[in-house]
GROMACS .gro file of C-alpha atoms in nm:
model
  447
    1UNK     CA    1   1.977  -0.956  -0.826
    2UNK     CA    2   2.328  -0.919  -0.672
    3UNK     CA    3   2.588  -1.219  -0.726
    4UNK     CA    4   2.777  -1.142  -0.393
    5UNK     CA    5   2.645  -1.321  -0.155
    6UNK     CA    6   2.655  -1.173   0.216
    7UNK     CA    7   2.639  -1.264   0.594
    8UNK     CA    8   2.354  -1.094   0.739
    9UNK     CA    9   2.279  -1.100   1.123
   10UNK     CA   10   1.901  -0.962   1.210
   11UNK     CA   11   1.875  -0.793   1.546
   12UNK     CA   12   1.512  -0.769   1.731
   13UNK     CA   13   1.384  -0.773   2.075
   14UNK     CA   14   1.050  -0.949   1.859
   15UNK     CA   15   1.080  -1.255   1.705
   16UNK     CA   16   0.919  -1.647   1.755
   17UNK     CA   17   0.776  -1.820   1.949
   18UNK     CA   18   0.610  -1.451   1.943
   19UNK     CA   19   0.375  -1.357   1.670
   20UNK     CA   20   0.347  -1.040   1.525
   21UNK     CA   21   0.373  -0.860   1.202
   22UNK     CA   22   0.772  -0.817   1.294
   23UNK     CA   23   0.818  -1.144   1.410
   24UNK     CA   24   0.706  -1.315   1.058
   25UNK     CA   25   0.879  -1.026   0.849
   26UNK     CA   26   1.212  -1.116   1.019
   27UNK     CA   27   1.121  -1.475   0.979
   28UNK     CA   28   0.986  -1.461   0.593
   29UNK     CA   29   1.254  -1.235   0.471
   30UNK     CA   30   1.552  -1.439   0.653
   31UNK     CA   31   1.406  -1.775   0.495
   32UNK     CA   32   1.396  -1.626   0.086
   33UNK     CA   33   1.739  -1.451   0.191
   34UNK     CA   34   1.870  -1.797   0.276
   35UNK     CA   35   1.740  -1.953  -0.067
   36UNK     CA   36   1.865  -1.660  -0.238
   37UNK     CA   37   2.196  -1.747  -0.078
   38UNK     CA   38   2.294  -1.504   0.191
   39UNK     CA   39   2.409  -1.657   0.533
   40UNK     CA   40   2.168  -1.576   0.769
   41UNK     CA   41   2.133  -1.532   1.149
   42UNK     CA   42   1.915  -1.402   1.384
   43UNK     CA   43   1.963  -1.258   1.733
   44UNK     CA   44   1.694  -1.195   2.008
   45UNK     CA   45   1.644  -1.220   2.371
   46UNK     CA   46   1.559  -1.545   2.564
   47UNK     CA   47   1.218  -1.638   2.571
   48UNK     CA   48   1.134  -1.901   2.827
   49UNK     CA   49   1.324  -2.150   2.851
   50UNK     CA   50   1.428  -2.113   2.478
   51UNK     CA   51   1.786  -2.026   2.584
   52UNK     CA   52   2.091  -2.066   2.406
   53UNK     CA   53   2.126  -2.122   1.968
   54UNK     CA   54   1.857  -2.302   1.797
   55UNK     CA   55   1.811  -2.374   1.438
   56UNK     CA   56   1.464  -2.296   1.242
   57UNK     CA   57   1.348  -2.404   0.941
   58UNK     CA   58   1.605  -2.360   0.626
   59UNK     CA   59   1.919  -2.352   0.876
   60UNK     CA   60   1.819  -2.051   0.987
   61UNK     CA   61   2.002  -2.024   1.306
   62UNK     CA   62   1.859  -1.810   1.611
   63UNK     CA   63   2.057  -1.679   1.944
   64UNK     CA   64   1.872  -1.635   2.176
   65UNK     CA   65   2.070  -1.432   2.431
   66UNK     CA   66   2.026  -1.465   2.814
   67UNK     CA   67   1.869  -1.125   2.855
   68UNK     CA   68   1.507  -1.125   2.954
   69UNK     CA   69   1.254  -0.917   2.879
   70UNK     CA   70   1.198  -0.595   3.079
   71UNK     CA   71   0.873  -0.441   2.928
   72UNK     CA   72   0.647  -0.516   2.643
   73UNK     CA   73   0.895  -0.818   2.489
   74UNK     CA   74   1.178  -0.523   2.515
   75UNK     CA   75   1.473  -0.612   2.735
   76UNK     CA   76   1.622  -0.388   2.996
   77UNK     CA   77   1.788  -0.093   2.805
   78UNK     CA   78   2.209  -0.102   2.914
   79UNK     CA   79   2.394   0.069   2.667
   80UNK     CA   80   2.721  -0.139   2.721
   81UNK     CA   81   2.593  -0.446   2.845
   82UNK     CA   82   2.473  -0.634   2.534
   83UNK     CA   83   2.850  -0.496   2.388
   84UNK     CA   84   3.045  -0.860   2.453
   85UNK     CA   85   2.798  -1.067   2.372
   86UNK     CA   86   2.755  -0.875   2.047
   87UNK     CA   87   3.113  -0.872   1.938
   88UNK     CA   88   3.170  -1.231   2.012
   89UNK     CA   89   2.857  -1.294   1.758
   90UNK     CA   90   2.953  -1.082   1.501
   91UNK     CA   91   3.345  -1.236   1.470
   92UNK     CA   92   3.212  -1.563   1.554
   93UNK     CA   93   2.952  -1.571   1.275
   94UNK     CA   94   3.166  -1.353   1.030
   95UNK     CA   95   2.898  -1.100   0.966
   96UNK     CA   96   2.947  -0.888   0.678
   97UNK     CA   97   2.636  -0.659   0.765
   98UNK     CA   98   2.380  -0.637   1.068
   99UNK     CA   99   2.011  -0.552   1.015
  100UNK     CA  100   1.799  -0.422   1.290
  101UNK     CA  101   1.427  -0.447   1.323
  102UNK     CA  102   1.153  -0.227   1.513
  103UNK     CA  103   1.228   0.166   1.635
  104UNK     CA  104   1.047   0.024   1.966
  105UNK     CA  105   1.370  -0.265   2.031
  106UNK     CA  106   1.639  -0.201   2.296
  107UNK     CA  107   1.807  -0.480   2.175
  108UNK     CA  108   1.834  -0.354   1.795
  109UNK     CA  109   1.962   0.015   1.903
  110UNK     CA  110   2.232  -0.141   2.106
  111UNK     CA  111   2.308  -0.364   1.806
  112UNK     CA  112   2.315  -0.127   1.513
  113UNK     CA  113   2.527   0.098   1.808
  114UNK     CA  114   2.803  -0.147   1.847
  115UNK     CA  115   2.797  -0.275   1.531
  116UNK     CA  116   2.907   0.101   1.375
  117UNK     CA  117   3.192   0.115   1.623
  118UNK     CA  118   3.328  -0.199   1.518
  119UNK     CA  119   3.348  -0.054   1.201
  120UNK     CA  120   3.040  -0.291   1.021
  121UNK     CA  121   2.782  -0.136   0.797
  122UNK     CA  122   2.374  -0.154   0.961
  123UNK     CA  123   2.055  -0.103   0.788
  124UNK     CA  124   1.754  -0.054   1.003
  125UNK     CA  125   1.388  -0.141   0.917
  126UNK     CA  126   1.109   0.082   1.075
  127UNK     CA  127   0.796  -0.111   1.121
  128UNK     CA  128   0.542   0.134   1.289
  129UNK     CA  129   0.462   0.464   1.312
  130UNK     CA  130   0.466   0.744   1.605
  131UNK     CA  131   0.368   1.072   1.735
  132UNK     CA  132   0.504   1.352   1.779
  133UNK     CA  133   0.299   1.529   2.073
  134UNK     CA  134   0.300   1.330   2.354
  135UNK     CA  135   0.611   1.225   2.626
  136UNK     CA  136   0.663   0.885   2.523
  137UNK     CA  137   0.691   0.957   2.138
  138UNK     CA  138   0.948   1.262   2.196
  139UNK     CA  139   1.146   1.028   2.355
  140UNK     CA  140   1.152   0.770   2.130
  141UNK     CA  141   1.198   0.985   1.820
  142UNK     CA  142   1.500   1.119   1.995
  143UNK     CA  143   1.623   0.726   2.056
  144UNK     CA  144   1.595   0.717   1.682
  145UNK     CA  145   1.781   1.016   1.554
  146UNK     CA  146   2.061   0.890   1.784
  147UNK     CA  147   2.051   0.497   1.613
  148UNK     CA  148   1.974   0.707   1.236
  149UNK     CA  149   2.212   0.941   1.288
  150UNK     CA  150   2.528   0.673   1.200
  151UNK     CA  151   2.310   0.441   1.001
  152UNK     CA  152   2.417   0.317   0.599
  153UNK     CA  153   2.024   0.311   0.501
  154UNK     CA  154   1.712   0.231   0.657
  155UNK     CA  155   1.369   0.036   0.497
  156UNK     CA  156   1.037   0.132   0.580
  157UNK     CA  157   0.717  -0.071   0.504
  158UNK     CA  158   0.523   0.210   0.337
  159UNK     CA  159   0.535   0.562   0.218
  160UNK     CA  160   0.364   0.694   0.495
  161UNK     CA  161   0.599   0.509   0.762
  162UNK     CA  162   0.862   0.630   0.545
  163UNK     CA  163   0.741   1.023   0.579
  164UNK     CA  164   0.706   0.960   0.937
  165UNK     CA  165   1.065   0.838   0.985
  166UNK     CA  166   1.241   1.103   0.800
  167UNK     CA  167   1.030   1.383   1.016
  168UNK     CA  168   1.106   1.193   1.366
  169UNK     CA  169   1.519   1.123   1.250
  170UNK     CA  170   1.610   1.382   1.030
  171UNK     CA  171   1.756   1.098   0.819
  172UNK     CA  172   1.824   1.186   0.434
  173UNK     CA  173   1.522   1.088   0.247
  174UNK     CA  174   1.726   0.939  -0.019
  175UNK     CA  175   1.855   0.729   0.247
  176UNK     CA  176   1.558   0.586   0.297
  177UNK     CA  177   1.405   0.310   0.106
  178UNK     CA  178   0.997   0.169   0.070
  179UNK     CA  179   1.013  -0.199   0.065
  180UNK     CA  180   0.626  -0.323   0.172
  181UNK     CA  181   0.547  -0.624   0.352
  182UNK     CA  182   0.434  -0.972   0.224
  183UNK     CA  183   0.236  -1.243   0.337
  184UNK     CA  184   0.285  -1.658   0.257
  185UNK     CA  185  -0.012  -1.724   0.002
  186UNK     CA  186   0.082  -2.131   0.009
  187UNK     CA  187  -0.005  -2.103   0.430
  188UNK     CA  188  -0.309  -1.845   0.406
  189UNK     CA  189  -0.558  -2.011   0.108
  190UNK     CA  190  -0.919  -1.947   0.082
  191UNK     CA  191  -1.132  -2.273   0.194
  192UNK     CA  192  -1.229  -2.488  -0.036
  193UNK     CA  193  -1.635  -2.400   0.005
  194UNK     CA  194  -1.738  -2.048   0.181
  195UNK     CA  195  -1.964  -2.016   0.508
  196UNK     CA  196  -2.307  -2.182   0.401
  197UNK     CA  197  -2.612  -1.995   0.521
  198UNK     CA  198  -2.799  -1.639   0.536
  199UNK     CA  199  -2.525  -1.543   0.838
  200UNK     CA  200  -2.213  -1.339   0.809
  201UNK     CA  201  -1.925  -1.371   1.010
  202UNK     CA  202  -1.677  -1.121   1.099
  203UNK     CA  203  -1.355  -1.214   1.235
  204UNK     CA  204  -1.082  -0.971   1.406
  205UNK     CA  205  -0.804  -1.109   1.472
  206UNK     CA  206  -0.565  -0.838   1.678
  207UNK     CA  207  -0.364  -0.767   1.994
  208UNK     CA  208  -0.686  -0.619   2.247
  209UNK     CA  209  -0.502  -0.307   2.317
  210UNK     CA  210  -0.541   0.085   2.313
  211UNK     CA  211  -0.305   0.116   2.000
  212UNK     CA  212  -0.543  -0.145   1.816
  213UNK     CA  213  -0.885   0.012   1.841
  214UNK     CA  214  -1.007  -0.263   2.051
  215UNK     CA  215  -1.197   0.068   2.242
  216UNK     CA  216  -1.366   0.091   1.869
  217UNK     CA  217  -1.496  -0.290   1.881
  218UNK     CA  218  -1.653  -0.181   2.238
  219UNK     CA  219  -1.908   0.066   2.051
  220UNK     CA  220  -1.929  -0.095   1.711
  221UNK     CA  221  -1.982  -0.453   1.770
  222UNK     CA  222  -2.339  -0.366   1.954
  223UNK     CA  223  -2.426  -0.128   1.734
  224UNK     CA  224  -2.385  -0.374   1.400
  225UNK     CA  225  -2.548  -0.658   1.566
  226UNK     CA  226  -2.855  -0.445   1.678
  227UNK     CA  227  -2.847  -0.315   1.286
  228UNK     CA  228  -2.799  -0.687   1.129
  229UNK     CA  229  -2.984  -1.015   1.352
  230UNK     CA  230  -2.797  -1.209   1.056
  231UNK     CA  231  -2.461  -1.098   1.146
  232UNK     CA  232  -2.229  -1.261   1.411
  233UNK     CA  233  -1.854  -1.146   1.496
  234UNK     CA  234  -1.524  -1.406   1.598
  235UNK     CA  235  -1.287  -1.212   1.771
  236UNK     CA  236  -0.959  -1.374   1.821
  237UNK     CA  237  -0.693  -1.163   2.037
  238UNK     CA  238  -0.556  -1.128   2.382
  239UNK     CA  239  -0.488  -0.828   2.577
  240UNK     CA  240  -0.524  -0.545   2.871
  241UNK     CA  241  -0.853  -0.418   2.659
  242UNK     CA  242  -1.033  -0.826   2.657
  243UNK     CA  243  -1.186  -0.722   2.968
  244UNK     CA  244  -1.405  -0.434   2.787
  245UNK     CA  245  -1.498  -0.696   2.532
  246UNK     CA  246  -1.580  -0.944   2.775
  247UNK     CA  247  -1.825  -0.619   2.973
  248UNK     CA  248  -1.999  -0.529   2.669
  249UNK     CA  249  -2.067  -0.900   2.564
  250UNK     CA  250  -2.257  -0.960   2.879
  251UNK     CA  251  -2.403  -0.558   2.868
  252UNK     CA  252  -2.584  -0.631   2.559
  253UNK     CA  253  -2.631  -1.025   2.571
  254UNK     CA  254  -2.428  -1.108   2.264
  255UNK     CA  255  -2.279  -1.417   2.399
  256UNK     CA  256  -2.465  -1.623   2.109
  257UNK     CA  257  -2.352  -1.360   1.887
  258UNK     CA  258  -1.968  -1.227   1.975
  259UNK     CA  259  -1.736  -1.534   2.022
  260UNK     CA  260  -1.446  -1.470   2.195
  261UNK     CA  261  -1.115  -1.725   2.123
  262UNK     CA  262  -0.826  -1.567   2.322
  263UNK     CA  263  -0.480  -1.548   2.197
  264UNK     CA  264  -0.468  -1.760   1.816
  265UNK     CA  265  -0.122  -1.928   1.765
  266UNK     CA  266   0.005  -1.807   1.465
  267UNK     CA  267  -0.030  -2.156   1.272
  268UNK     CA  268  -0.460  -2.106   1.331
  269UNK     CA  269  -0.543  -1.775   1.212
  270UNK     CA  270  -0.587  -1.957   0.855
  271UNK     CA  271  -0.823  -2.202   0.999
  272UNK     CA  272  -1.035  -1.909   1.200
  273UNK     CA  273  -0.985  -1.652   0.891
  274UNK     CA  274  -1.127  -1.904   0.646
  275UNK     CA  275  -1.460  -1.936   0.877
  276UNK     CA  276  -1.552  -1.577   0.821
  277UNK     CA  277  -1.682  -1.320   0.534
  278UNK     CA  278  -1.571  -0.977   0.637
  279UNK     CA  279  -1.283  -0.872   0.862
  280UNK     CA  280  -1.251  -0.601   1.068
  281UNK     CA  281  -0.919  -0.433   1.144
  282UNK     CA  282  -0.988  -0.110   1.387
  283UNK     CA  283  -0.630   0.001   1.419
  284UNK     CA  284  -0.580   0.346   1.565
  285UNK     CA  285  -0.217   0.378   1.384
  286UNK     CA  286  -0.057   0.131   1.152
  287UNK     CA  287   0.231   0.144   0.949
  288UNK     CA  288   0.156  -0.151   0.753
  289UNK     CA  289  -0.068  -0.452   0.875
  290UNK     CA  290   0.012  -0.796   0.797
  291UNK     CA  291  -0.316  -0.888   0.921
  292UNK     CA  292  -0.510  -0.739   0.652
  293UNK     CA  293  -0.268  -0.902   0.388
  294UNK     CA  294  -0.340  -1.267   0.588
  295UNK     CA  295  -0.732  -1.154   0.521
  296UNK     CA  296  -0.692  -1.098   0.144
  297UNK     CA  297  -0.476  -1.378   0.086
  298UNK     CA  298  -0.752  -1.613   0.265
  299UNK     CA  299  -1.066  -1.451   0.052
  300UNK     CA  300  -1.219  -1.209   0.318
  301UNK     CA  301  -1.318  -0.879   0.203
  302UNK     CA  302  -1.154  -0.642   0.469
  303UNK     CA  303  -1.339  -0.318   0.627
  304UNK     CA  304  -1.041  -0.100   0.829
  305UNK     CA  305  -0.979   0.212   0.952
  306UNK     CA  306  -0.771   0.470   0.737
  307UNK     CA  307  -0.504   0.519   0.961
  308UNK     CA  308  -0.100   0.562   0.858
  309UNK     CA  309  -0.025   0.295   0.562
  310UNK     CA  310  -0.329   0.097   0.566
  311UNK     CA  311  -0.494   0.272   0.220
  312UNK     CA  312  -0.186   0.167   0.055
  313UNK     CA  313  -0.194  -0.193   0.102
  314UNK     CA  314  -0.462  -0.335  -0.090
  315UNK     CA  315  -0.625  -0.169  -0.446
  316UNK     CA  316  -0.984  -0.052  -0.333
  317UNK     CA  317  -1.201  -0.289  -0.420
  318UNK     CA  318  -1.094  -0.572  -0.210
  319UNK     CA  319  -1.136  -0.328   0.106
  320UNK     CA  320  -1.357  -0.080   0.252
  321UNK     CA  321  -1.172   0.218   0.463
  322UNK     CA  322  -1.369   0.411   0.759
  323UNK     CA  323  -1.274   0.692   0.962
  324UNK     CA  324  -1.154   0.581   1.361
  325UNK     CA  325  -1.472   0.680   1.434
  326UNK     CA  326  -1.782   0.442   1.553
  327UNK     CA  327  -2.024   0.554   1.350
  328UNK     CA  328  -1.863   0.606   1.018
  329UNK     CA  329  -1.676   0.223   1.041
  330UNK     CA  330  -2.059   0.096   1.113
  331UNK     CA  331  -2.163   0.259   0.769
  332UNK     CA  332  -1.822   0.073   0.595
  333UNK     CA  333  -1.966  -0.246   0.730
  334UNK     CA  334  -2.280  -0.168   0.568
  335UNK     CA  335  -2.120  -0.069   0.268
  336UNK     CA  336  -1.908  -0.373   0.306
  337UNK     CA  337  -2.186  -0.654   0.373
  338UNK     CA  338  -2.341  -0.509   0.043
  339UNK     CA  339  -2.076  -0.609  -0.159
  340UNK     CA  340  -2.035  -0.905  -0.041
  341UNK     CA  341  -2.192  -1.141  -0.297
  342UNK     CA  342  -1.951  -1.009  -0.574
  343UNK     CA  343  -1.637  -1.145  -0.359
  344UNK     CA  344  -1.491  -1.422  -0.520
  345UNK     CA  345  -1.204  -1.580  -0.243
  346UNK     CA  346  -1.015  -1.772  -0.497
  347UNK     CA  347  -1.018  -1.476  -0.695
  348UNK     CA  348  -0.882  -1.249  -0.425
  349UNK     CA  349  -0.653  -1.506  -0.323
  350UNK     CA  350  -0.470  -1.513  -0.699
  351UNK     CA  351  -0.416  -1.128  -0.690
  352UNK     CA  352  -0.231  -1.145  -0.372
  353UNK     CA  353  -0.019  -1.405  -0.509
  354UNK     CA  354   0.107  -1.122  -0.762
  355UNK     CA  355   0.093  -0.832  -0.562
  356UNK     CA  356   0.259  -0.960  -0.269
  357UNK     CA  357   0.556  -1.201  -0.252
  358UNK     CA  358   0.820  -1.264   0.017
  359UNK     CA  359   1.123  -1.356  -0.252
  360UNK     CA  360   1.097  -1.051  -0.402
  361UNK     CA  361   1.056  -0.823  -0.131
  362UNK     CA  362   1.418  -1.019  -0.047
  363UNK     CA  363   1.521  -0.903  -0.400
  364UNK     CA  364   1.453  -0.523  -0.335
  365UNK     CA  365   1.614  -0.583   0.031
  366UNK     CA  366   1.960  -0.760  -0.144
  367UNK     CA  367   1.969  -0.395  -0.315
  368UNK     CA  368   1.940  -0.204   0.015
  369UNK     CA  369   2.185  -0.401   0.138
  370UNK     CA  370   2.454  -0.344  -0.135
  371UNK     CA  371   2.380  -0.002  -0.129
  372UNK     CA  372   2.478   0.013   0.201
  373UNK     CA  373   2.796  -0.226   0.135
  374UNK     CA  374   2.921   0.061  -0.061
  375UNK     CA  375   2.881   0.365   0.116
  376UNK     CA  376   3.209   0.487   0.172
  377UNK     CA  377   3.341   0.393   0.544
  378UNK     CA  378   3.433   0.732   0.815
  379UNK     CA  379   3.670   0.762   1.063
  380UNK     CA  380   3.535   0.789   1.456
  381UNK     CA  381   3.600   1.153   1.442
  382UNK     CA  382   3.388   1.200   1.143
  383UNK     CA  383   3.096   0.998   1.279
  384UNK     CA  384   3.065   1.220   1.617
  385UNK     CA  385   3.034   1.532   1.397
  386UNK     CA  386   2.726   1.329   1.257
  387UNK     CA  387   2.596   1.274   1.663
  388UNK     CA  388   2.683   1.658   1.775
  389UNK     CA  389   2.446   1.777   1.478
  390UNK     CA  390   2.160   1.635   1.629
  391UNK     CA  391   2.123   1.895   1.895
  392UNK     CA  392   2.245   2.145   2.144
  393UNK     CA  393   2.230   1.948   2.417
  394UNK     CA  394   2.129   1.602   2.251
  395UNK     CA  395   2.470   1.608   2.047
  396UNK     CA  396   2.648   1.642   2.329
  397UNK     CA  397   2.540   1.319   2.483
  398UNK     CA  398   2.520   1.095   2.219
  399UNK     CA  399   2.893   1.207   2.165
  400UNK     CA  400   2.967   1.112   2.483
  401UNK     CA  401   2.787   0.773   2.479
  402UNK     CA  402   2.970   0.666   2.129
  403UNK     CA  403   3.317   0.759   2.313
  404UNK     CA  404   3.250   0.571   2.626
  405UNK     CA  405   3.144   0.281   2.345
  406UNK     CA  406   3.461   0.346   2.174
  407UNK     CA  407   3.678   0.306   2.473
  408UNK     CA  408   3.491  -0.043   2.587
  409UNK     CA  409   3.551  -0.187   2.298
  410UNK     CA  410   3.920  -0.110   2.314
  411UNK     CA  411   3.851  -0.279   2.639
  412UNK     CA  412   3.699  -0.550   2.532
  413UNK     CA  413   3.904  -0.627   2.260
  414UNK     CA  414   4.259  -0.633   2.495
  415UNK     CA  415   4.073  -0.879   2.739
  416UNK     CA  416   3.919  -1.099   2.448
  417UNK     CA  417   4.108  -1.028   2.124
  418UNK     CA  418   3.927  -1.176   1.777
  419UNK     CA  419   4.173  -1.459   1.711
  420UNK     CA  420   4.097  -1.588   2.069
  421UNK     CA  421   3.681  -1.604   1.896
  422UNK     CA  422   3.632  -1.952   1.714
  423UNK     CA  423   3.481  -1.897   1.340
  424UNK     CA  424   3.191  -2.105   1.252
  425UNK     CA  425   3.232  -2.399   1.052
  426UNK     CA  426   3.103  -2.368   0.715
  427UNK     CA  427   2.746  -2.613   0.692
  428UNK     CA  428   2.470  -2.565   0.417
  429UNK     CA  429   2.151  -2.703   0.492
  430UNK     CA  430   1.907  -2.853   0.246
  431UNK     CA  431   1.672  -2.589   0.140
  432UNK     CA  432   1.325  -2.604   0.120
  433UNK     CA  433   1.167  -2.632  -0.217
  434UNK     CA  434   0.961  -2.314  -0.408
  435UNK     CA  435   0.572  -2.279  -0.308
  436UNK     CA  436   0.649  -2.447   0.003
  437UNK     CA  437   0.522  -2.358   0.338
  438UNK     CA  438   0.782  -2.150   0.562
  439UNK     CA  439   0.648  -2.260   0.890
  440UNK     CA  440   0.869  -2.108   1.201
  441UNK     CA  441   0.973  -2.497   1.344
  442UNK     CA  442   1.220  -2.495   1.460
  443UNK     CA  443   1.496  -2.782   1.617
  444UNK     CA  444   1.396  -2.935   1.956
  445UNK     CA  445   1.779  -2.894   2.074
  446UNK     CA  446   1.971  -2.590   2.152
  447UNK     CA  447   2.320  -2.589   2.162
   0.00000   0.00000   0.00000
């Protein structure tokens, strides 16, 4: 473990009072980075009324900047806009180092963008995978060669998210590092005494959308509970695809049978985990899942599709992979209810407490980001010949955006020089203690 300690700023368009697989990796990693000693802050868009600089649990301090968000939790993409605001944080905060979350955030490309023409070193985390086909993915792969192509390192959360990235940037392989996700065993525990009773209960928990095979659920649900009387599904969710749930609930009369709960905050998906055997995770692309380590962690045996990183989270006999396809993830919960009564929870639960940890998935992320301290620093001139090599036409423009970013920030800097910027006062908070809970509450002021 490094000595040096570091200031870290974390840049997402995704973080709490959402909930999502980035949202509690930001969280969970900022909170062990804190205990390990780093100075830690987070920046993100307004959400709400949640306005202004808030403080979470650990001192972990939050801005939430007055942007709101344009599409899908993203804000409005402006190139310059975010530039002030940005700058002001950085000196104000003394940042030694920025990291930037999700390929899919506006806010963290215009971060990690100003950020390298002030002269700081970025590391970027990649949490999902992409395409390569279709309109919206060549676009968004060329968004990310532009934010890789000046980047110190980058972290994905599995091998195959790491393949993917390197094929969509172009960034160095060796710049790349695999640093897997984690989930809090001391919040997800199995219950105390499993589901009495002949039934079985299968929960899904996911966003009800395209992306998350809630199309899947449509043709597999009726077909399992036609297959198994003794078998009744919890699905916990919210999204554009509920309404196909809600169709083919009434279609084949399973309203006894297929409970629907709506969106689950964050803090009950223990409590509605715990009430089940099996769960289901019908992802059509995944570069990780959280979800299925939440599962594990909580005793359920997991049946999932094997899509993107998914067969590398868990060791094979504590989950049973399918095909995307309706009839061969029926047979895996076949397969799956068989094995069933050799399941211990508490068992299941104790193996996730070794294989997966938050502090030391910090550990391996302090050495990314000395790695990236020391790579050696490049003049402006240098980093454009980095922009014009990724493409014809494509280098040409990014060029010119990092020049008219360049010449801003002169701007900027004459109208609001860095001694006119206050520093923050130095102010430790009382850390929380080993083993226990890192729940997101945070202060009920902001400042």
């Amino acid at each position: 473990m490094a000595d040096q300690k570091h200031r870290i700023l974390m840049v997402s368009d995704f973080f709490y009072p959402n909930f999502g697989g980035v949202e509690n990796h930001i969280y969970y990693l900022s909170q062990c980075l804190l205990k390990l000693g780093h100075m830690v802050v987070v920046m993100t868009h307004a959400y709400g009324n949640r306005s202004g600089v808030r403080y979470m649990t650990g001192g972990l301090k939050v801005y939430y900047i007055p942007w709101r968000p344009f599409l899908m939790q993203n804000t409005l993409p402006t190139f310059y806009g975010t530039l002030p605001v940005i700058r002001t944080i950085l000196i104000r905060e003394k940042i030694s180092l920025v990291h930037g979350h999700q390929a899919f955030s506006t806010l963290c490309h215009e971060a990690l963008m100003h950020a390298r023409t002030m002269g700081y070193k970025v590391v970027f985390t990649d949490h999902s995978l992409y395409g390569f086909a279709d309109v919206g993915s060549i676009h968004m792969n060329k968004v990310l060669q532009f934010t890789l192509a000046d980047v110190s390192q980058a972290i994905c959360v599995s091998h195959t998210s790491k393949e993917n990235t390197v094929l969509r940037s172009g960034l160095p392989p060796e710049k790349v590092f695999v640093i897997p996700n984690a989930v809090d065993t001391a919040m997800f525990r199995p219950a105390q005494e499993r589901p009495v009773g002949n039934e079985i209960i299968i929960v899904v928990i996911s966003r009800l959308v395209y992306r998350k095979g809630a199309d899947l659920l449509v043709e597999v649900i009726p077909e399992v509970c036609r297959l198994y009387p003794h078998v009744r599904f919890i699905v916990g969710g919210d999204g554009p695809k509920r309404v196909r749930l809600e169709e083919m609930r009434e279609k084949h009369s399973l309203q006894d049978r297929v409970e629907m709960l709506g969106a689950v905050p964050h803090a009950r998906v223990q409590s509605v985990l715990v009430s089940g055997h099996i769960f289901l995770n019908s992802s059509l692309t995944e570069a990780f899942c959280i979800a299925i380590l939440e599962a594990a962690s909580c005793g359920l045996l997991t049946v999932s599709t094997r899509v993107g990183g998914v067969p590398e989270v868990l060791p094979d006999d504590m989950i049973v992979l399918a095909e995307p396809d309706p009839g061969d993830m029926v047979q895996a919960i076949k397969k799956a209810i068989y094995l069933l009564p050799k399941i211990d929870p508490q068992v299941m639960h104790d193996r996730m407490k070794k294989l997966y940890n938050w502090h030391d998935v910090a550990r391996r992320t302090e050495i990314v980001y000395e790695r990236a301290l020391k790579c050696p620093s490049q003049n402006f001139l240098e980093r454009l010949a980095r922009y014009l090599s990724c493409g014809a036409w494509a280098g040409k423009l990014f060029c010119l955006v990092m020049i008219i970013d360049f010449l801003l920030l002169r701007l900027v800097q004459v109208l609001q020089p860095a001694e006119d910027i206050e520093e923050v006062p130095e102010f430790t908070f009382p850390s929380h203690q080993d083993g226990e809970e890192m729940n997101p509450i945070d202060s009920e002021n902001s400042r």
